[in-house]
Amino acid sequence: MITLFNKLHSRCLSFTFRHPRTAATAAAKVNLSTAPPEPVIPCKKPIKVDLVGGKCYSWCTCGYSRKQPFCDGAHKTRAQGMKGLRFVPEKDSTVWLCGCKHTNNPPYCDGTHKQDFIVSAPLHEYTD
């Protein structure tokens, strides 16, 4: 038992610290990394899309979506910790959305797909 005395308020506070009991069971697999998961590369070029102003879109950030460049929720099982990037264009427009998922200006293509680390990387292959 540890007793603390607070001189300002003339109070004694008592605390009892105990070690929690832990059962000897098999530990579940845990990802101890604090780094977010890396996206896979579904496409090595931008994707031309016609967007409607004022409409909410969700751009796939993980690369597992089968509805590229948009999110279909595949990250919930394939890339936990990632989620779609929601955005609303101000006006109707035709834009190039990033297909490699490594842009520095998401969701728009910034030419990152031309860099060696993308050019030499394997494309993600969908499996059922």
PDB file of N, CA, C and O in Angstrom, residues 86-126:
ATOM      1  N   ARG A  86     -13.125  10.689 -48.899  1.00  0.00           N
ATOM      2  CA  ARG A  86     -14.345  11.335 -49.411  1.00  0.00           C
ATOM      3  C   ARG A  86     -14.028  12.744 -49.860  1.00  0.00           C
ATOM      4  O   ARG A  86     -13.293  13.467 -49.191  1.00  0.00           O
ATOM      5  N   PHE A  87     -14.614  13.108 -51.012  1.00  0.00           N
ATOM      6  CA  PHE A  87     -14.429  14.463 -51.532  1.00  0.00           C
ATOM      7  C   PHE A  87     -15.644  14.869 -52.337  1.00  0.00           C
ATOM      8  O   PHE A  87     -16.386  14.032 -52.839  1.00  0.00           O
ATOM      9  N   VAL A  88     -15.858  16.179 -52.423  1.00  0.00           N
ATOM     10  CA  VAL A  88     -16.994  16.738 -53.160  1.00  0.00           C
ATOM     11  C   VAL A  88     -16.457  17.809 -54.096  1.00  0.00           C
ATOM     12  O   VAL A  88     -15.999  18.858 -53.635  1.00  0.00           O
ATOM     13  N   PRO A  89     -16.525  17.575 -55.426  1.00  0.00           N
ATOM     14  CA  PRO A  89     -16.070  18.609 -56.365  1.00  0.00           C
ATOM     15  C   PRO A  89     -17.039  19.801 -56.363  1.00  0.00           C
ATOM     16  O   PRO A  89     -18.243  19.615 -56.171  1.00  0.00           O
ATOM     17  N   GLU A  90     -16.504  20.991 -56.526  1.00  0.00           N
ATOM     18  CA  GLU A  90     -17.338  22.190 -56.517  1.00  0.00           C
ATOM     19  C   GLU A  90     -18.221  22.297 -57.750  1.00  0.00           C
ATOM     20  O   GLU A  90     -19.333  22.806 -57.675  1.00  0.00           O
ATOM     21  N   LYS A  91     -17.707  21.827 -58.903  1.00  0.00           N
ATOM     22  CA  LYS A  91     -18.480  21.936 -60.144  1.00  0.00           C
ATOM     23  C   LYS A  91     -18.267  20.687 -60.994  1.00  0.00           C
ATOM     24  O   LYS A  91     -17.344  19.907 -60.753  1.00  0.00           O
ATOM     25  N   ASP A  92     -19.107  20.502 -61.985  1.00  0.00           N
ATOM     26  CA  ASP A  92     -18.939  19.380 -62.910  1.00  0.00           C
ATOM     27  C   ASP A  92     -17.578  19.520 -63.591  1.00  0.00           C
ATOM     28  O   ASP A  92     -17.203  20.620 -64.020  1.00  0.00           O
ATOM     29  N   SER A  93     -16.847  18.422 -63.657  1.00  0.00           N
ATOM     30  CA  SER A  93     -15.523  18.489 -64.267  1.00  0.00           C
ATOM     31  C   SER A  93     -15.040  17.102 -64.672  1.00  0.00           C
ATOM     32  O   SER A  93     -15.514  16.085 -64.170  1.00  0.00           O
ATOM     33  N   THR A  94     -14.100  17.098 -65.603  1.00  0.00           N
ATOM     34  CA  THR A  94     -13.411  15.877 -65.993  1.00  0.00           C
ATOM     35  C   THR A  94     -12.020  15.968 -65.394  1.00  0.00           C
ATOM     36  O   THR A  94     -11.299  16.948 -65.615  1.00  0.00           O
ATOM     37  N   VAL A  95     -11.664  14.959 -64.586  1.00  0.00           N
ATOM     38  CA  VAL A  95     -10.383  14.986 -63.874  1.00  0.00           C
ATOM     39  C   VAL A  95      -9.662  13.657 -64.054  1.00  0.00           C
ATOM     40  O   VAL A  95     -10.241  12.665 -64.482  1.00  0.00           O
ATOM     41  N   TRP A  96      -8.383  13.646 -63.677  1.00  0.00           N
ATOM     42  CA  TRP A  96      -7.576  12.439 -63.678  1.00  0.00           C
ATOM     43  C   TRP A  96      -7.322  12.062 -62.222  1.00  0.00           C
ATOM     44  O   TRP A  96      -6.614  12.763 -61.510  1.00  0.00           O
ATOM     45  N   LEU A  97      -7.921  10.957 -61.776  1.00  0.00           N
ATOM     46  CA  LEU A  97      -7.718  10.481 -60.413  1.00  0.00           C
ATOM     47  C   LEU A  97      -6.554   9.494 -60.395  1.00  0.00           C
ATOM     48  O   LEU A  97      -6.345   8.746 -61.349  1.00  0.00           O
ATOM     49  N   CYS A  98      -5.822   9.501 -59.308  1.00  0.00           N
ATOM     50  CA  CYS A  98      -4.645   8.651 -59.175  1.00  0.00           C
ATOM     51  C   CYS A  98      -5.019   7.178 -59.195  1.00  0.00           C
ATOM     52  O   CYS A  98      -5.936   6.748 -58.504  1.00  0.00           O
ATOM     53  N   GLY A  99      -4.298   6.394 -59.972  1.00  0.00           N
ATOM     54  CA  GLY A  99      -4.523   4.961 -60.043  1.00  0.00           C
ATOM     55  C   GLY A  99      -3.484   4.168 -59.276  1.00  0.00           C
ATOM     56  O   GLY A  99      -3.723   3.032 -58.896  1.00  0.00           O
ATOM     57  N   CYS A 100      -2.320   4.786 -58.997  1.00  0.00           N
ATOM     58  CA  CYS A 100      -1.250   4.066 -58.300  1.00  0.00           C
ATOM     59  C   CYS A 100      -1.359   4.172 -56.782  1.00  0.00           C
ATOM     60  O   CYS A 100      -0.688   3.439 -56.066  1.00  0.00           O
ATOM     61  N   LYS A 101      -2.189   5.086 -56.288  1.00  0.00           N
ATOM     62  CA  LYS A 101      -2.459   5.293 -54.851  1.00  0.00           C
ATOM     63  C   LYS A 101      -1.301   5.902 -54.082  1.00  0.00           C
ATOM     64  O   LYS A 101      -1.289   5.893 -52.868  1.00  0.00           O
ATOM     65  N   HIS A 102      -0.317   6.481 -54.773  1.00  0.00           N
ATOM     66  CA  HIS A 102       0.832   7.082 -54.106  1.00  0.00           C
ATOM     67  C   HIS A 102       0.957   8.583 -54.379  1.00  0.00           C
ATOM     68  O   HIS A 102       2.000   9.177 -54.119  1.00  0.00           O
ATOM     69  N   THR A 103      -0.086   9.211 -54.881  1.00  0.00           N
ATOM     70  CA  THR A 103      -0.062  10.635 -55.166  1.00  0.00           C
ATOM     71  C   THR A 103       0.165  11.461 -53.901  1.00  0.00           C
ATOM     72  O   THR A 103      -0.209  11.058 -52.806  1.00  0.00           O
ATOM     73  N   ASN A 104       0.769  12.614 -54.056  1.00  0.00           N
ATOM     74  CA  ASN A 104       0.920  13.564 -52.954  1.00  0.00           C
ATOM     75  C   ASN A 104      -0.201  14.587 -52.955  1.00  0.00           C
ATOM     76  O   ASN A 104      -0.193  15.513 -52.148  1.00  0.00           O
ATOM     77  N   ASN A 105      -1.169  14.429 -53.866  1.00  0.00           N
ATOM     78  CA  ASN A 105      -2.311  15.336 -53.986  1.00  0.00           C
ATOM     79  C   ASN A 105      -3.601  14.521 -54.124  1.00  0.00           C
ATOM     80  O   ASN A 105      -4.310  14.655 -55.110  1.00  0.00           O
ATOM     81  N   PRO A 106      -3.894  13.643 -53.160  1.00  0.00           N
ATOM     82  CA  PRO A 106      -5.057  12.761 -53.300  1.00  0.00           C
ATOM     83  C   PRO A 106      -6.370  13.546 -53.362  1.00  0.00           C
ATOM     84  O   PRO A 106      -6.489  14.564 -52.705  1.00  0.00           O
ATOM     85  N   PRO A 107      -7.292  13.124 -54.193  1.00  0.00           N
ATOM     86  CA  PRO A 107      -7.321  11.907 -54.996  1.00  0.00           C
ATOM     87  C   PRO A 107      -6.766  12.103 -56.412  1.00  0.00           C
ATOM     88  O   PRO A 107      -6.830  11.206 -57.231  1.00  0.00           O
ATOM     89  N   TYR A 108      -6.227  13.269 -56.686  1.00  0.00           N
ATOM     90  CA  TYR A 108      -5.825  13.620 -58.045  1.00  0.00           C
ATOM     91  C   TYR A 108      -4.414  13.137 -58.375  1.00  0.00           C
ATOM     92  O   TYR A 108      -3.531  13.119 -57.530  1.00  0.00           O
ATOM     93  N   CYS A 109      -4.212  12.771 -59.628  1.00  0.00           N
ATOM     94  CA  CYS A 109      -2.905  12.318 -60.095  1.00  0.00           C
ATOM     95  C   CYS A 109      -1.929  13.485 -60.090  1.00  0.00           C
ATOM     96  O   CYS A 109      -2.260  14.588 -60.509  1.00  0.00           O
ATOM     97  N   ASP A 110      -0.704  13.233 -59.611  1.00  0.00           N
ATOM     98  CA  ASP A 110       0.348  14.244 -59.639  1.00  0.00           C
ATOM     99  C   ASP A 110       1.577  13.762 -60.411  1.00  0.00           C
ATOM    100  O   ASP A 110       2.630  14.380 -60.357  1.00  0.00           O
ATOM    101  N   GLY A 111       1.451  12.625 -61.102  1.00  0.00           N
ATOM    102  CA  GLY A 111       2.564  12.101 -61.894  1.00  0.00           C
ATOM    103  C   GLY A 111       3.466  11.144 -61.142  1.00  0.00           C
ATOM    104  O   GLY A 111       4.473  10.689 -61.687  1.00  0.00           O
ATOM    105  N   THR A 112       3.144  10.819 -59.907  1.00  0.00           N
ATOM    106  CA  THR A 112       3.971   9.904 -59.113  1.00  0.00           C
ATOM    107  C   THR A 112       4.142   8.556 -59.805  1.00  0.00           C
ATOM    108  O   THR A 112       5.185   7.911 -59.657  1.00  0.00           O
ATOM    109  N   HIS A 113       3.153   8.147 -60.597  1.00  0.00           N
ATOM    110  CA  HIS A 113       3.219   6.844 -61.280  1.00  0.00           C
ATOM    111  C   HIS A 113       4.393   6.740 -62.252  1.00  0.00           C
ATOM    112  O   HIS A 113       4.758   5.652 -62.667  1.00  0.00           O
ATOM    113  N   LYS A 114       5.018   7.864 -62.571  1.00  0.00           N
ATOM    114  CA  LYS A 114       6.168   7.864 -63.480  1.00  0.00           C
ATOM    115  C   LYS A 114       7.485   7.612 -62.761  1.00  0.00           C
ATOM    116  O   LYS A 114       8.512   7.396 -63.398  1.00  0.00           O
ATOM    117  N   GLN A 115       7.461   7.625 -61.424  1.00  0.00           N
ATOM    118  CA  GLN A 115       8.690   7.422 -60.656  1.00  0.00           C
ATOM    119  C   GLN A 115       9.078   5.944 -60.651  1.00  0.00           C
ATOM    120  O   GLN A 115       8.242   5.060 -60.756  1.00  0.00           O
ATOM    121  N   ASP A 116      10.379   5.691 -60.509  1.00  0.00           N
ATOM    122  CA  ASP A 116      10.917   4.334 -60.590  1.00  0.00           C
ATOM    123  C   ASP A 116      10.282   3.355 -59.608  1.00  0.00           C
ATOM    124  O   ASP A 116      10.059   2.206 -59.944  1.00  0.00           O
ATOM    125  N   PHE A 117       9.984   3.810 -58.377  1.00  0.00           N
ATOM    126  CA  PHE A 117       9.445   2.871 -57.397  1.00  0.00           C
ATOM    127  C   PHE A 117       8.044   2.377 -57.772  1.00  0.00           C
ATOM    128  O   PHE A 117       7.650   1.285 -57.382  1.00  0.00           O
ATOM    129  N   ILE A 118       7.324   3.144 -58.588  1.00  0.00           N
ATOM    130  CA  ILE A 118       6.013   2.688 -59.082  1.00  0.00           C
ATOM    131  C   ILE A 118       6.202   1.880 -60.361  1.00  0.00           C
ATOM    132  O   ILE A 118       5.614   0.805 -60.524  1.00  0.00           O
ATOM    133  N   VAL A 119       7.017   2.367 -61.268  1.00  0.00           N
ATOM    134  CA  VAL A 119       7.254   1.685 -62.545  1.00  0.00           C
ATOM    135  C   VAL A 119       7.770   0.263 -62.322  1.00  0.00           C
ATOM    136  O   VAL A 119       7.338  -0.682 -62.984  1.00  0.00           O
ATOM    137  N   SER A 120       8.658   0.082 -61.338  1.00  0.00           N
ATOM    138  CA  SER A 120       9.244  -1.235 -61.101  1.00  0.00           C
ATOM    139  C   SER A 120       8.420  -2.107 -60.160  1.00  0.00           C
ATOM    140  O   SER A 120       8.704  -3.291 -60.005  1.00  0.00           O
ATOM    141  N   ALA A 121       7.391  -1.558 -59.539  1.00  0.00           N
ATOM    142  CA  ALA A 121       6.559  -2.332 -58.579  1.00  0.00           C
ATOM    143  C   ALA A 121       5.571  -3.225 -59.327  1.00  0.00           C
ATOM    144  O   ALA A 121       5.106  -2.899 -60.408  1.00  0.00           O
ATOM    145  N   PRO A 122       5.227  -4.369 -58.723  1.00  0.00           N
ATOM    146  CA  PRO A 122       4.238  -5.251 -59.345  1.00  0.00           C
ATOM    147  C   PRO A 122       2.829  -4.672 -59.196  1.00  0.00           C
ATOM    148  O   PRO A 122       2.536  -4.001 -58.220  1.00  0.00           O
ATOM    149  N   LEU A 123       1.993  -4.966 -60.177  1.00  0.00           N
ATOM    150  CA  LEU A 123       0.576  -4.592 -60.088  1.00  0.00           C
ATOM    151  C   LEU A 123      -0.148  -5.563 -59.178  1.00  0.00           C
ATOM    152  O   LEU A 123       0.170  -6.756 -59.133  1.00  0.00           O
ATOM    153  N   HIS A 124      -1.150  -5.051 -58.480  1.00  0.00           N
ATOM    154  CA  HIS A 124      -1.972  -5.919 -57.634  1.00  0.00           C
ATOM    155  C   HIS A 124      -2.838  -6.795 -58.532  1.00  0.00           C
ATOM    156  O   HIS A 124      -3.453  -6.328 -59.486  1.00  0.00           O
ATOM    157  N   GLU A 125      -2.864  -8.090 -58.232  1.00  0.00           N
ATOM    158  CA  GLU A 125      -3.719  -9.020 -58.978  1.00  0.00           C
ATOM    159  C   GLU A 125      -4.870  -9.425 -58.094  1.00  0.00           C
ATOM    160  O   GLU A 125      -4.689  -9.863 -56.942  1.00  0.00           O
ATOM    161  N   TYR A 126      -6.085  -9.269 -58.604  1.00  0.00           N
ATOM    162  CA  TYR A 126      -7.285  -9.599 -57.834  1.00  0.00           C
ATOM    163  C   TYR A 126      -7.465 -11.123 -57.784  1.00  0.00           C
ATOM    164  O   TYR A 126      -7.266 -11.807 -58.777  1.00  0.00           O
TER     165      TYR A 126
END
